PDB file of C-alpha atoms and ligand atoms in Angstrom:
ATOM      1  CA  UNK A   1      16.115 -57.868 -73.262  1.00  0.00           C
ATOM      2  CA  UNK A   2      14.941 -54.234 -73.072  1.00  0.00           C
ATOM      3  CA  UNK A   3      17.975 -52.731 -72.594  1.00  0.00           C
ATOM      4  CA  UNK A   4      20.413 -52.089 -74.858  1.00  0.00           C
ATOM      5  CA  UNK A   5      23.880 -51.408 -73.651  1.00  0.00           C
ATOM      6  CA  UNK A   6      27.211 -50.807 -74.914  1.00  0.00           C
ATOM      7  CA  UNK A   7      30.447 -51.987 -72.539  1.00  0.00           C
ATOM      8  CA  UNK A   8      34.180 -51.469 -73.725  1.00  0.00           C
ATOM      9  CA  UNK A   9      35.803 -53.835 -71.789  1.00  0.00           C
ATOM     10  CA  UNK A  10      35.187 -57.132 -73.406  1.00  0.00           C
ATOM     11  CA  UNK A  11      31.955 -58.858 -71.780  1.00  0.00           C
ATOM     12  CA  UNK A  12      32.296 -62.367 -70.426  1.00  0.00           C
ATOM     13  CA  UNK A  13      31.076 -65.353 -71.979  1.00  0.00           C
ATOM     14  CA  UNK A  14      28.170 -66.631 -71.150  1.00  0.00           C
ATOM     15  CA  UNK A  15      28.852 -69.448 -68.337  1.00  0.00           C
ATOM     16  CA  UNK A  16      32.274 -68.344 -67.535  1.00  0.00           C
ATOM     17  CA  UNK A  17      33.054 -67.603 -63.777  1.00  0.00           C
ATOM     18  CA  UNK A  18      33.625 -63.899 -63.552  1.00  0.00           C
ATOM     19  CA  UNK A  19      34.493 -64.805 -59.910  1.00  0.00           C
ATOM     20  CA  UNK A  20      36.417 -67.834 -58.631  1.00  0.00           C
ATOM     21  CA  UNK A  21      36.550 -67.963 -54.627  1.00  0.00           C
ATOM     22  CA  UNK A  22      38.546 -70.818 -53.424  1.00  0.00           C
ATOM     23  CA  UNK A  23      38.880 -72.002 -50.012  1.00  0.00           C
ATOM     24  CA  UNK A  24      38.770 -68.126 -48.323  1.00  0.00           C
ATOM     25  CA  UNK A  25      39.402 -68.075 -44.504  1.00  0.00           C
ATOM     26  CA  UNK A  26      39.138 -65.365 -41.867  1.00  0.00           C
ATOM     27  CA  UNK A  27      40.132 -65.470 -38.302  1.00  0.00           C
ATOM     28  CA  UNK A  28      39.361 -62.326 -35.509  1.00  0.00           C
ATOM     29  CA  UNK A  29      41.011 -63.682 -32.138  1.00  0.00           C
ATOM     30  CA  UNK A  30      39.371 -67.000 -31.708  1.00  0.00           C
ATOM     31  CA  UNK A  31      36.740 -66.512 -34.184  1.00  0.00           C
ATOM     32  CA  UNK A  32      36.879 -68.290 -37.554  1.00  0.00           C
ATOM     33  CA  UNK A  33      34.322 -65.200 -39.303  1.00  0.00           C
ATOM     34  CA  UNK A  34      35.040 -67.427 -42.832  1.00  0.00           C
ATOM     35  CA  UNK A  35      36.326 -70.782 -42.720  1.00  0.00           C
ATOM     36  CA  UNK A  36      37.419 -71.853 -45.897  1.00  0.00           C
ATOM     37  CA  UNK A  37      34.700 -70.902 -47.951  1.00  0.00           C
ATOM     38  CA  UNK A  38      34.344 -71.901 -52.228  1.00  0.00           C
ATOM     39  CA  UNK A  39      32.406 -70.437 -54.443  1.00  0.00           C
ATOM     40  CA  UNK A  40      31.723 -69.299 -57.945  1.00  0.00           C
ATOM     41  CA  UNK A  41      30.128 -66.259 -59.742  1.00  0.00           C
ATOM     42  CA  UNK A  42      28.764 -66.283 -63.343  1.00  0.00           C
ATOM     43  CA  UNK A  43      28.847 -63.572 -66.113  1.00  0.00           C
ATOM     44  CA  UNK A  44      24.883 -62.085 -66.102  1.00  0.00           C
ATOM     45  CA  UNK A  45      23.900 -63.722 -63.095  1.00  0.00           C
ATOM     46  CA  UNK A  46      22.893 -62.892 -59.259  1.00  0.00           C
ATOM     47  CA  UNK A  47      24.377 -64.882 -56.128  1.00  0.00           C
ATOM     48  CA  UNK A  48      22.425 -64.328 -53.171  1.00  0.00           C
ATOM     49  CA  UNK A  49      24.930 -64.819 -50.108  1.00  0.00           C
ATOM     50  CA  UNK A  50      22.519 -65.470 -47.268  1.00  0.00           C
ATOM     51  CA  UNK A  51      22.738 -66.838 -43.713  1.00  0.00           C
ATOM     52  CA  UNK A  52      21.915 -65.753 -39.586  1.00  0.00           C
ATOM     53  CA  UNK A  53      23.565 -62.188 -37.904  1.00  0.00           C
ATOM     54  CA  UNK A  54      27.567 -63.111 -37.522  1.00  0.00           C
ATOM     55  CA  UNK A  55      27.499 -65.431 -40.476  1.00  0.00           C
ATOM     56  CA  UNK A  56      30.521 -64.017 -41.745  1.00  0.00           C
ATOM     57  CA  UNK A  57      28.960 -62.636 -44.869  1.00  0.00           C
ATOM     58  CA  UNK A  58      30.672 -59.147 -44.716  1.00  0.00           C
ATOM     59  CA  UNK A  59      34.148 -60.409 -43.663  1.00  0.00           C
ATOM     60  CA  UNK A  60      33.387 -62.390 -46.880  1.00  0.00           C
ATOM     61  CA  UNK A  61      32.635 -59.297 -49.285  1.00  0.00           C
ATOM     62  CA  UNK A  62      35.631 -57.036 -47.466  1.00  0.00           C
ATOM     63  CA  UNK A  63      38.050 -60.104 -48.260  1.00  0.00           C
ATOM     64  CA  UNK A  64      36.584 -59.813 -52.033  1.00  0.00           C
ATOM     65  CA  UNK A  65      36.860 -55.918 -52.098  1.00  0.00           C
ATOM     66  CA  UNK A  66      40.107 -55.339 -50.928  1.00  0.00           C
ATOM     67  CA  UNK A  67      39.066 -54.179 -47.502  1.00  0.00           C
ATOM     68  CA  UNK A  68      40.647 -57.869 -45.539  1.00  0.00           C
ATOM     69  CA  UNK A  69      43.209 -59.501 -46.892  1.00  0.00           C
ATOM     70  CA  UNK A  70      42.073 -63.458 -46.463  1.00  0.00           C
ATOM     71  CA  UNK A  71      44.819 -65.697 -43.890  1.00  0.00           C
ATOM     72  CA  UNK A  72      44.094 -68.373 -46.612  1.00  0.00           C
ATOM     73  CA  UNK A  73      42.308 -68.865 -50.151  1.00  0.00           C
ATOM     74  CA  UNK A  74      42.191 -67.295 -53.689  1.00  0.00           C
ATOM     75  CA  UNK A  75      39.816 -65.048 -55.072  1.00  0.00           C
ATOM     76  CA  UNK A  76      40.157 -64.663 -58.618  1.00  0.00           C
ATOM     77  CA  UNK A  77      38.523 -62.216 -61.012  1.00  0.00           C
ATOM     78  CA  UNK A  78      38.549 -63.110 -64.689  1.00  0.00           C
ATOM     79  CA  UNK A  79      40.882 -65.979 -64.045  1.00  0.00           C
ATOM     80  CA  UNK A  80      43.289 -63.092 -63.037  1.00  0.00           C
ATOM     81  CA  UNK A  81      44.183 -63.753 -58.910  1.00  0.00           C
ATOM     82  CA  UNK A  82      43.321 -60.466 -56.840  1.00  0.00           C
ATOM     83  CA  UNK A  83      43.620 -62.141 -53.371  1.00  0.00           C
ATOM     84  CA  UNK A  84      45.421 -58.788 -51.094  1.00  0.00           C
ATOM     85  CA  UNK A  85      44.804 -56.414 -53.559  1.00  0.00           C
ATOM     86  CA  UNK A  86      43.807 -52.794 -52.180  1.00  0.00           C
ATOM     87  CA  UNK A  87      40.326 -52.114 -52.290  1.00  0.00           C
ATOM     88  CA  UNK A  88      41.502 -48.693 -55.384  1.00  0.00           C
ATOM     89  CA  UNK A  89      43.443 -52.054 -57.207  1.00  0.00           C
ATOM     90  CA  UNK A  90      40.452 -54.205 -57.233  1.00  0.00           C
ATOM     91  CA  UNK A  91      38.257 -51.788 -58.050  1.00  0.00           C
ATOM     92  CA  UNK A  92      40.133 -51.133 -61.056  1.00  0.00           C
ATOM     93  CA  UNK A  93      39.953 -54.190 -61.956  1.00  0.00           C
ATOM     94  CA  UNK A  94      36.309 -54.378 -62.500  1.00  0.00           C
ATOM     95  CA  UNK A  95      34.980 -54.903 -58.870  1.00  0.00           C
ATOM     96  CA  UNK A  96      32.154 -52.436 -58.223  1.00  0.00           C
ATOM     97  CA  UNK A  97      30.434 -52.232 -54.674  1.00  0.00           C
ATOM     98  CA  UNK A  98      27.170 -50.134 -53.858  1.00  0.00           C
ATOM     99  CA  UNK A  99      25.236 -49.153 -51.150  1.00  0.00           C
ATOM    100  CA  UNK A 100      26.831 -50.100 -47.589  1.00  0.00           C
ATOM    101  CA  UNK A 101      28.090 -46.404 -47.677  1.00  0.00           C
ATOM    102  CA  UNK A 102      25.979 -43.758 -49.311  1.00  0.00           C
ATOM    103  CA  UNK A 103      28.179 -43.192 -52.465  1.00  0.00           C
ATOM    104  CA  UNK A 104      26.417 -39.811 -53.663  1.00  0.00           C
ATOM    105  CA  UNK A 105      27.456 -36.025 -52.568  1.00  0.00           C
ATOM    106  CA  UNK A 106      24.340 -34.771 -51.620  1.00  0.00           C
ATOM    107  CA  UNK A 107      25.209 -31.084 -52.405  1.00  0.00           C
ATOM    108  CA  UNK A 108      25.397 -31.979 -56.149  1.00  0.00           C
ATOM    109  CA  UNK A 109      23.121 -32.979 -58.422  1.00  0.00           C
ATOM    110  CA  UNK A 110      22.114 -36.402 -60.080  1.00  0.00           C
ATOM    111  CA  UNK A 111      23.980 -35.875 -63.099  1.00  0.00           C
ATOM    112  CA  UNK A 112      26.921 -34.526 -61.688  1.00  0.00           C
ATOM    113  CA  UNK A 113      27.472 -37.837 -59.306  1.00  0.00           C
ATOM    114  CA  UNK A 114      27.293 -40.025 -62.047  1.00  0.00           C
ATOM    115  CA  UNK A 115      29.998 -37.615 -64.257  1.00  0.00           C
ATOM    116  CA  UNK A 116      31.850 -37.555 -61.450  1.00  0.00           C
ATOM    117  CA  UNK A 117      32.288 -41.228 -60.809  1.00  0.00           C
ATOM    118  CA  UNK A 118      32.666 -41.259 -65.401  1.00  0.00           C
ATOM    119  CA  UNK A 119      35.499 -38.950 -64.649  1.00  0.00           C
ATOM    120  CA  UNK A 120      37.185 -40.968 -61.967  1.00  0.00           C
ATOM    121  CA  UNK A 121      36.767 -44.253 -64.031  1.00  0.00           C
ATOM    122  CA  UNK A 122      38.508 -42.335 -66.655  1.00  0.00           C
ATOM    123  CA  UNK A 123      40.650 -41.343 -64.719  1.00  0.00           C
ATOM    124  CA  UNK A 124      40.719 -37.663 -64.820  1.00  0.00           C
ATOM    125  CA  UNK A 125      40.402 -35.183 -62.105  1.00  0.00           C
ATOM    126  CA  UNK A 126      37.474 -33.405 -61.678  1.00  0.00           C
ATOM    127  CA  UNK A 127      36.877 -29.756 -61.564  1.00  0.00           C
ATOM    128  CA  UNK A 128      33.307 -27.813 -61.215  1.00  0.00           C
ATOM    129  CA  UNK A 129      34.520 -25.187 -63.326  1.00  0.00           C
ATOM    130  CA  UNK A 130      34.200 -23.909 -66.703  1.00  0.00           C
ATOM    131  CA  UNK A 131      33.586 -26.593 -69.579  1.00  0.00           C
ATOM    132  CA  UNK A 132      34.393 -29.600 -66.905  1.00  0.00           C
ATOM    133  CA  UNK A 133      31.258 -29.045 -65.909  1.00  0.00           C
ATOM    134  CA  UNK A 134      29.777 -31.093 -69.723  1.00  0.00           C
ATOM    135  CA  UNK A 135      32.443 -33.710 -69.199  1.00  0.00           C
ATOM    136  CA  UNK A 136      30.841 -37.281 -70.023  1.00  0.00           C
ATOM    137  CA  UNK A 137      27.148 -35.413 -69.831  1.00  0.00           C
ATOM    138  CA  UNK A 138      26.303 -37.812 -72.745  1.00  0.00           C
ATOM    139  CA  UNK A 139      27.525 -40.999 -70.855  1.00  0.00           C
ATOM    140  CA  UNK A 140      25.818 -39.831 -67.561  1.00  0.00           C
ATOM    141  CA  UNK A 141      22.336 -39.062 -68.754  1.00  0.00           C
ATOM    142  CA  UNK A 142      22.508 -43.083 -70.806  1.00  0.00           C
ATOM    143  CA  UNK A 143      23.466 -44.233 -67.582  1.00  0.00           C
ATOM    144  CA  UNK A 144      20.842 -42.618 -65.479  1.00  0.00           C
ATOM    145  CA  UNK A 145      18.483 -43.610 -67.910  1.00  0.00           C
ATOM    146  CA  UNK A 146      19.445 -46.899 -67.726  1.00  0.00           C
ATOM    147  CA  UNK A 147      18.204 -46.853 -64.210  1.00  0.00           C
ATOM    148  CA  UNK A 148      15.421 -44.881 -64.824  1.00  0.00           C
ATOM    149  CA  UNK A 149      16.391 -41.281 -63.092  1.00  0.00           C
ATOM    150  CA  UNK A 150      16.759 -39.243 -65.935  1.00  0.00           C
ATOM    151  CA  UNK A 151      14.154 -36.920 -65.781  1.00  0.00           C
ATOM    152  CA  UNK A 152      15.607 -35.951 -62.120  1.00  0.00           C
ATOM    153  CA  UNK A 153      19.086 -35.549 -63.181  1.00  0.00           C
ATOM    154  CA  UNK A 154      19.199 -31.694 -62.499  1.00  0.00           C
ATOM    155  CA  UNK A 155      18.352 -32.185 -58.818  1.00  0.00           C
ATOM    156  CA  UNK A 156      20.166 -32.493 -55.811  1.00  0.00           C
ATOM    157  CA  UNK A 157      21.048 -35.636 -54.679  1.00  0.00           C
ATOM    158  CA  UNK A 158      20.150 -34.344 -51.086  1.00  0.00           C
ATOM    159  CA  UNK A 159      16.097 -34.042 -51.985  1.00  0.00           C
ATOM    160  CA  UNK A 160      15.942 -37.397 -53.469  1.00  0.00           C
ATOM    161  CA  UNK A 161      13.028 -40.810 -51.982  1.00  0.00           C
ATOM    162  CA  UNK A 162      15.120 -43.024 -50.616  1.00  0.00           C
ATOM    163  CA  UNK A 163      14.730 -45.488 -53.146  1.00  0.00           C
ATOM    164  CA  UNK A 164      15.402 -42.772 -55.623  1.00  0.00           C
ATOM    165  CA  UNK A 165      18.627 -42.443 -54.163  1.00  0.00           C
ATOM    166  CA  UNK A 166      19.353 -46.086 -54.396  1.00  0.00           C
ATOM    167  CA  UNK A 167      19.259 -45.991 -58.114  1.00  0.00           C
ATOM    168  CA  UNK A 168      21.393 -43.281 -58.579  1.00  0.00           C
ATOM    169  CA  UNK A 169      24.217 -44.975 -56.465  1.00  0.00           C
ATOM    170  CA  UNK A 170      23.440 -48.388 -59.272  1.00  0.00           C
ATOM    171  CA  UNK A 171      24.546 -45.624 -61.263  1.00  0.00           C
ATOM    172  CA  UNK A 172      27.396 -44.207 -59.794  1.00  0.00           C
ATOM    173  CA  UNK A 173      28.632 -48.024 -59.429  1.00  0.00           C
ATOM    174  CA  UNK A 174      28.054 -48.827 -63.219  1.00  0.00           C
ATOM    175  CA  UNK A 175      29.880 -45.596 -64.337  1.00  0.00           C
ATOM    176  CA  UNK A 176      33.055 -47.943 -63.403  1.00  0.00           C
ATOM    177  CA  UNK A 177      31.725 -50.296 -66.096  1.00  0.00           C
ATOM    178  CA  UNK A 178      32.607 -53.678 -63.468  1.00  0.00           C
ATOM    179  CA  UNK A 179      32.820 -57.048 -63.945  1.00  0.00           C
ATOM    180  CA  UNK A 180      31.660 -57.933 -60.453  1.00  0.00           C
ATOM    181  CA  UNK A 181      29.060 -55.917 -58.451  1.00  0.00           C
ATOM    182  CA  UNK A 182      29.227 -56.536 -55.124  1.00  0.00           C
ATOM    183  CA  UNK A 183      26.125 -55.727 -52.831  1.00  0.00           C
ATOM    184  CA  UNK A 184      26.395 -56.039 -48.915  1.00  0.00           C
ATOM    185  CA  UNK A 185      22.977 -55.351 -48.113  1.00  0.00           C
ATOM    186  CA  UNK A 186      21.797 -53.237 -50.968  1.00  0.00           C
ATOM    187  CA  UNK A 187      17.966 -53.302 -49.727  1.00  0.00           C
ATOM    188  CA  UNK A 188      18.267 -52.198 -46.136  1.00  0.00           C
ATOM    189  CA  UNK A 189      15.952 -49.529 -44.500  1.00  0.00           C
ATOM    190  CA  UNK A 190      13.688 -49.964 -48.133  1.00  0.00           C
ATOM    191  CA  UNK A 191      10.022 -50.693 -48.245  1.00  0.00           C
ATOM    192  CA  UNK A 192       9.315 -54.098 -49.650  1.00  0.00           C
ATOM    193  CA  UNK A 193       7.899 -53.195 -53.261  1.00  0.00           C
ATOM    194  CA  UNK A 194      11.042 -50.937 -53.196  1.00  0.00           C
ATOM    195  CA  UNK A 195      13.141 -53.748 -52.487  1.00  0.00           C
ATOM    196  CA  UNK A 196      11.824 -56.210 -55.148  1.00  0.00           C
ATOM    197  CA  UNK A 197      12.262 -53.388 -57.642  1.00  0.00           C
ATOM    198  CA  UNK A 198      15.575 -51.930 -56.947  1.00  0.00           C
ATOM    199  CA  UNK A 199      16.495 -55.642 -57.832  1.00  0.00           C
ATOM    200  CA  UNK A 200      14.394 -56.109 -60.582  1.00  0.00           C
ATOM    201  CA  UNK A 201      16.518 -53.733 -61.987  1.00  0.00           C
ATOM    202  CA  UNK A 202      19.870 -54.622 -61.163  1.00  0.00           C
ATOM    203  CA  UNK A 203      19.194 -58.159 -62.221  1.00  0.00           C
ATOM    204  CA  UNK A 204      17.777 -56.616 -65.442  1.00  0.00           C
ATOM    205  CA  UNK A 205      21.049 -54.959 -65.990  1.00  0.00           C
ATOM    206  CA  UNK A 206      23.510 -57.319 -64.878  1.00  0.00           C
ATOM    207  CA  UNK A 207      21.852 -59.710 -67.377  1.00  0.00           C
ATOM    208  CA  UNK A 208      22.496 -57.541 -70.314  1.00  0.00           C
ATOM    209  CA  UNK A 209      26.083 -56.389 -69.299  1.00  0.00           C
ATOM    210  CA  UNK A 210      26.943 -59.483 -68.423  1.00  0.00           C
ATOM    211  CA  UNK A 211      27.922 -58.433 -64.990  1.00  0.00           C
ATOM    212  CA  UNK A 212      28.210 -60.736 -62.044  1.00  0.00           C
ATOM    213  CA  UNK A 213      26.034 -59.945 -59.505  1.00  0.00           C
ATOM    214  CA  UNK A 214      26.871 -61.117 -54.951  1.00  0.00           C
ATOM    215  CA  UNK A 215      24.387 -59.684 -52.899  1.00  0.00           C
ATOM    216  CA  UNK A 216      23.254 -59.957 -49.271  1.00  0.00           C
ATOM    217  CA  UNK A 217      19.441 -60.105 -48.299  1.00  0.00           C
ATOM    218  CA  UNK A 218      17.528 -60.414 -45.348  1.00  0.00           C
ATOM    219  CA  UNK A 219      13.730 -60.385 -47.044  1.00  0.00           C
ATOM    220  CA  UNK A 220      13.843 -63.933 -48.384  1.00  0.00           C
ATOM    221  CA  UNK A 221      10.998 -62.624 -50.965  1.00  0.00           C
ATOM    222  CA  UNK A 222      13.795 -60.725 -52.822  1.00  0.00           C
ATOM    223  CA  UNK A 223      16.370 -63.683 -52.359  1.00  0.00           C
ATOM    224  CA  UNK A 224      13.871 -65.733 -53.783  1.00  0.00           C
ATOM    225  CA  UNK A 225      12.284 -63.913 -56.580  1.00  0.00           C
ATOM    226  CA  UNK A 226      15.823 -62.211 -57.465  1.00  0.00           C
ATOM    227  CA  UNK A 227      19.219 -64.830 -57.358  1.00  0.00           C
ATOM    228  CA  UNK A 228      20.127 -67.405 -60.060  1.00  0.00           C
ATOM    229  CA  UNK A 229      21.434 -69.613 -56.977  1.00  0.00           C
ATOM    230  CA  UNK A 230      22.059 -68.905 -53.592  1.00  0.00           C
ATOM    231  CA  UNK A 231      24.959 -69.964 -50.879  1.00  0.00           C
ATOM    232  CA  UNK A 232      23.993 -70.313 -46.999  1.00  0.00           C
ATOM    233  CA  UNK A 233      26.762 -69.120 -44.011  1.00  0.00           C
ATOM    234  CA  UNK A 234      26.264 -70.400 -41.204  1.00  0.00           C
ATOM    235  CA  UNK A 235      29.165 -69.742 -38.300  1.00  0.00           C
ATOM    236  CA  UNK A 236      31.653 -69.064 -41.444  1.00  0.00           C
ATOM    237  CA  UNK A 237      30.567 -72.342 -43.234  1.00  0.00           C
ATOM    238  CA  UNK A 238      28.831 -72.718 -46.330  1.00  0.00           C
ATOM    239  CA  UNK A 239      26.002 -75.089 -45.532  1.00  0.00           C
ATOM    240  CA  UNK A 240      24.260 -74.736 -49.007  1.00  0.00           C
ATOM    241  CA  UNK A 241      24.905 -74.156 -52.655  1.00  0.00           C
ATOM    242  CA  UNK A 242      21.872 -74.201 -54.616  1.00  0.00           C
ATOM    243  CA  UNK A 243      18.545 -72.808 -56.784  1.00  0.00           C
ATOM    244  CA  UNK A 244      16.737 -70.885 -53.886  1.00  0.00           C
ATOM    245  CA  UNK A 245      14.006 -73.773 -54.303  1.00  0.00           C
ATOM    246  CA  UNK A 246      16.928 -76.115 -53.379  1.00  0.00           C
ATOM    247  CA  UNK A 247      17.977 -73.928 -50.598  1.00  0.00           C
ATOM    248  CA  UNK A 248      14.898 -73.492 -49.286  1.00  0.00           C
ATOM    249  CA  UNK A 249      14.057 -77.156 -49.004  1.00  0.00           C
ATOM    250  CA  UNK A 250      17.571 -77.993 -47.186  1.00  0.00           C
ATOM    251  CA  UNK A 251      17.331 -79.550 -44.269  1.00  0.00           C
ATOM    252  CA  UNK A 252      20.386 -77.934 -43.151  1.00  0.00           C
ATOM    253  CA  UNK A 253      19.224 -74.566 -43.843  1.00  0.00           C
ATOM    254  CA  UNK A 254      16.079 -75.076 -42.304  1.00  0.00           C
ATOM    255  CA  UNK A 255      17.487 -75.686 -39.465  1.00  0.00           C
ATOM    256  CA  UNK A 256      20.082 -73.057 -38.584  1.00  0.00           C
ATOM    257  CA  UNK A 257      18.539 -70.338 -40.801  1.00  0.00           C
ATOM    258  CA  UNK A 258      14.813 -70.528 -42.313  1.00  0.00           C
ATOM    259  CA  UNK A 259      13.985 -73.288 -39.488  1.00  0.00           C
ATOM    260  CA  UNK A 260      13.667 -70.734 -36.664  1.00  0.00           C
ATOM    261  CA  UNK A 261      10.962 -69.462 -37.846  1.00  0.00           C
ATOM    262  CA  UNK A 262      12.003 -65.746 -38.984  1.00  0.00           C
ATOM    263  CA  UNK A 263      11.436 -65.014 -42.401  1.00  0.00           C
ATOM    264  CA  UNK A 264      14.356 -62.504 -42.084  1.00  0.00           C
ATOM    265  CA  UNK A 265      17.818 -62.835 -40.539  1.00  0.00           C
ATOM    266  CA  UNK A 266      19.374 -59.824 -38.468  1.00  0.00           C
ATOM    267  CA  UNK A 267      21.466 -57.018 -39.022  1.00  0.00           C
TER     268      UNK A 267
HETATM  269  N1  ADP B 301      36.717 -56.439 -37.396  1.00  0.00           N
HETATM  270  C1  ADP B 301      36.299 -57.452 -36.621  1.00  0.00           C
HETATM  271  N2  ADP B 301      36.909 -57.746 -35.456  1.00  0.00           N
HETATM  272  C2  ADP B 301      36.513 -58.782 -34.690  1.00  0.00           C
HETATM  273  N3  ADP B 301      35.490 -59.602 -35.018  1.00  0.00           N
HETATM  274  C3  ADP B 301      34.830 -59.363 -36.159  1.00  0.00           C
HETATM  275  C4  ADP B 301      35.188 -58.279 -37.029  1.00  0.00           C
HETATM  276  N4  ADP B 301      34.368 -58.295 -38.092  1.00  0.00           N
HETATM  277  C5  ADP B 301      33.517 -59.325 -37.916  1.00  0.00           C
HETATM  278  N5  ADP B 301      33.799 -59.967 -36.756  1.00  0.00           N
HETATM  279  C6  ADP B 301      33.111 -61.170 -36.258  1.00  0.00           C
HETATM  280  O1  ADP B 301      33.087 -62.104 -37.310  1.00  0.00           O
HETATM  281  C7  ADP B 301      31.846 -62.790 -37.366  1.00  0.00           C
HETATM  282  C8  ADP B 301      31.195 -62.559 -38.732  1.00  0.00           C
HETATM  283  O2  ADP B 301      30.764 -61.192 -38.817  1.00  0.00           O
HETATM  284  P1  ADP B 301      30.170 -60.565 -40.160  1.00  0.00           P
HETATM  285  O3  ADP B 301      31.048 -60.942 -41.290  1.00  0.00           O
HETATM  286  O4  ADP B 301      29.952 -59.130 -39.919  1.00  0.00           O
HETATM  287  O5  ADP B 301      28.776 -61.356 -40.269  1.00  0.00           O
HETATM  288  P2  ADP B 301      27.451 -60.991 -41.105  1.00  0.00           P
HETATM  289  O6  ADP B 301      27.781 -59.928 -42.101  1.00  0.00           O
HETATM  290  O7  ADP B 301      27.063 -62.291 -41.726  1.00  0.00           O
HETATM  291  O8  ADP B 301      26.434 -60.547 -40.099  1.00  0.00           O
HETATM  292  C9  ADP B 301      31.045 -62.275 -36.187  1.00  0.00           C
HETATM  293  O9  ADP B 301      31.229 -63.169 -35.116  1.00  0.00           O
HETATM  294  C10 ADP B 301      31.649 -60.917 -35.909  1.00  0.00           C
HETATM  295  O10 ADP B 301      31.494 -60.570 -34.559  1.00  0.00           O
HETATM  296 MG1   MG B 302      26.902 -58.066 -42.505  1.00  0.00          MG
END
């Protein structure tokens, strides 16, 4: 592995679930968004949720974050059960999320996000005065090289490339050292070489930190290239658990999802 990383909260083993999702079930009205859906994340690895528009695949991840509390099921983290937890509570608990709301102040710089979001994990209060201002500078600059933005850590997150930007919010999110990353979309409005690299990296990462990796993708070429195993929705079902060469070949997924011919699902 090329990157070496330090993590004070005690890494998981190797093959144990970081998350356990039993059974998790989500009504609106009539609708049944998740209907009793199981699942299981490892330590190090990437889970590619994937499935048509309306799937249910961000009532899943708001059920996980805190966001909707489930009307049935278990999600446990660590063995530890955080079903109805607010989303601060599961946070700290090790649950990071990224990218479905642009997590950077654009008015400061690089380096100052990622202290900031060091200084909330610590959980001290920020202040842009005085000697605050070198507060976990040592800790932001590893981190920002760990996702290569380093040499831009004096500018403005306002004046960053897109994809730029996308690595400083990896950033921000690992500054809260999680367990679980949790990625609804993490890919959308990128170019395609932008996409495969943004999770290049992450799944670089998450292997060394052992973190557990859920993502949603619509470009099958990053589902494909990127997750350890991937689990179809379909109408709030799970049709498929699988390698993505298993979930590819499924019948079943062929038919509600890859079947109909798009190579992408919608938004
Ligand atoms: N807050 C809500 N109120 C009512 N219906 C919702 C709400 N959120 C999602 N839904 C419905 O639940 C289903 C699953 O939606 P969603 O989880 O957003 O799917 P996906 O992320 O896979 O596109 C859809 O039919 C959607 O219209
Ligand atoms: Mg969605």
């Amino acid at each position: 592995m090329s990157v070496v990383l330090q993590q004070s909260r005690a890494p998981a083993m190797a093959g144990d679930p970081v998350l356990v999702v039993r059974d998790l079930a989500k009504s609106f009205g009539g609708v049944r968004a998740v209907d009793g859906v199981s699942f299981s994340v490892e330590a190090g690895t990437m889970l590619a949720l994937i499935g048509p528009n309306g799937a249910g695949k961000t009532t899943c991840f708001n059920m996980l974050n805190g966001q909707l509390r489930p009307d049935k099921g278990e999600v446990l983290l660590g063995g530890r059960p955080i079903t109805g937890m607010k989303p601060r509570a599961v946070w700290r608990m090790g649950v990071g999320r990224t990218f479905q709301i642009t997590a950077t102040f654009t008015s400061m710089t690089v380096r100052e996000n990622v202290q900031m979001a060091l200084i909330s994990h610590a959980g001290e209060i920020w202040s842009p005065f005085g000697r605050a201002r070198d507060r976990h500078k040592a800790a932001a600059d590893a981190l920002l090289a760990q996702v290569g933005m380093v040499e831009q850590a004096e500018r403005a997150c306002g004046v960053l490339a897109y994809g730029d930007l996308k690595r400083v919010e990896l950033a921000v999110a690992l500054a809260n050292q999680p367990k679980l990353l949790l990625m609804d979309e993490p890919t959308a409005g990128m170019a395609p070489r932008e996409r495969i690299e943004l999770m290049a990296l992450t799944a670089e990462i998450a292997a060394a930190k052992g973190i557990a990796v859920l993502f949603t993708e619509h470009d099958m070429d990053v589902v494909f290239t990127h997750s350890d195993s991937v689990i179809v929705l379909d109408r709030g079902l799970l049709i498929a658990h699988g390698t993505a060469e298993e979930v590819r070949r499924d019948p079943n997924v062929r038919a509600v999802y890859l079947g109909s011919g798009a190579t992408s699902g919608g938004h």
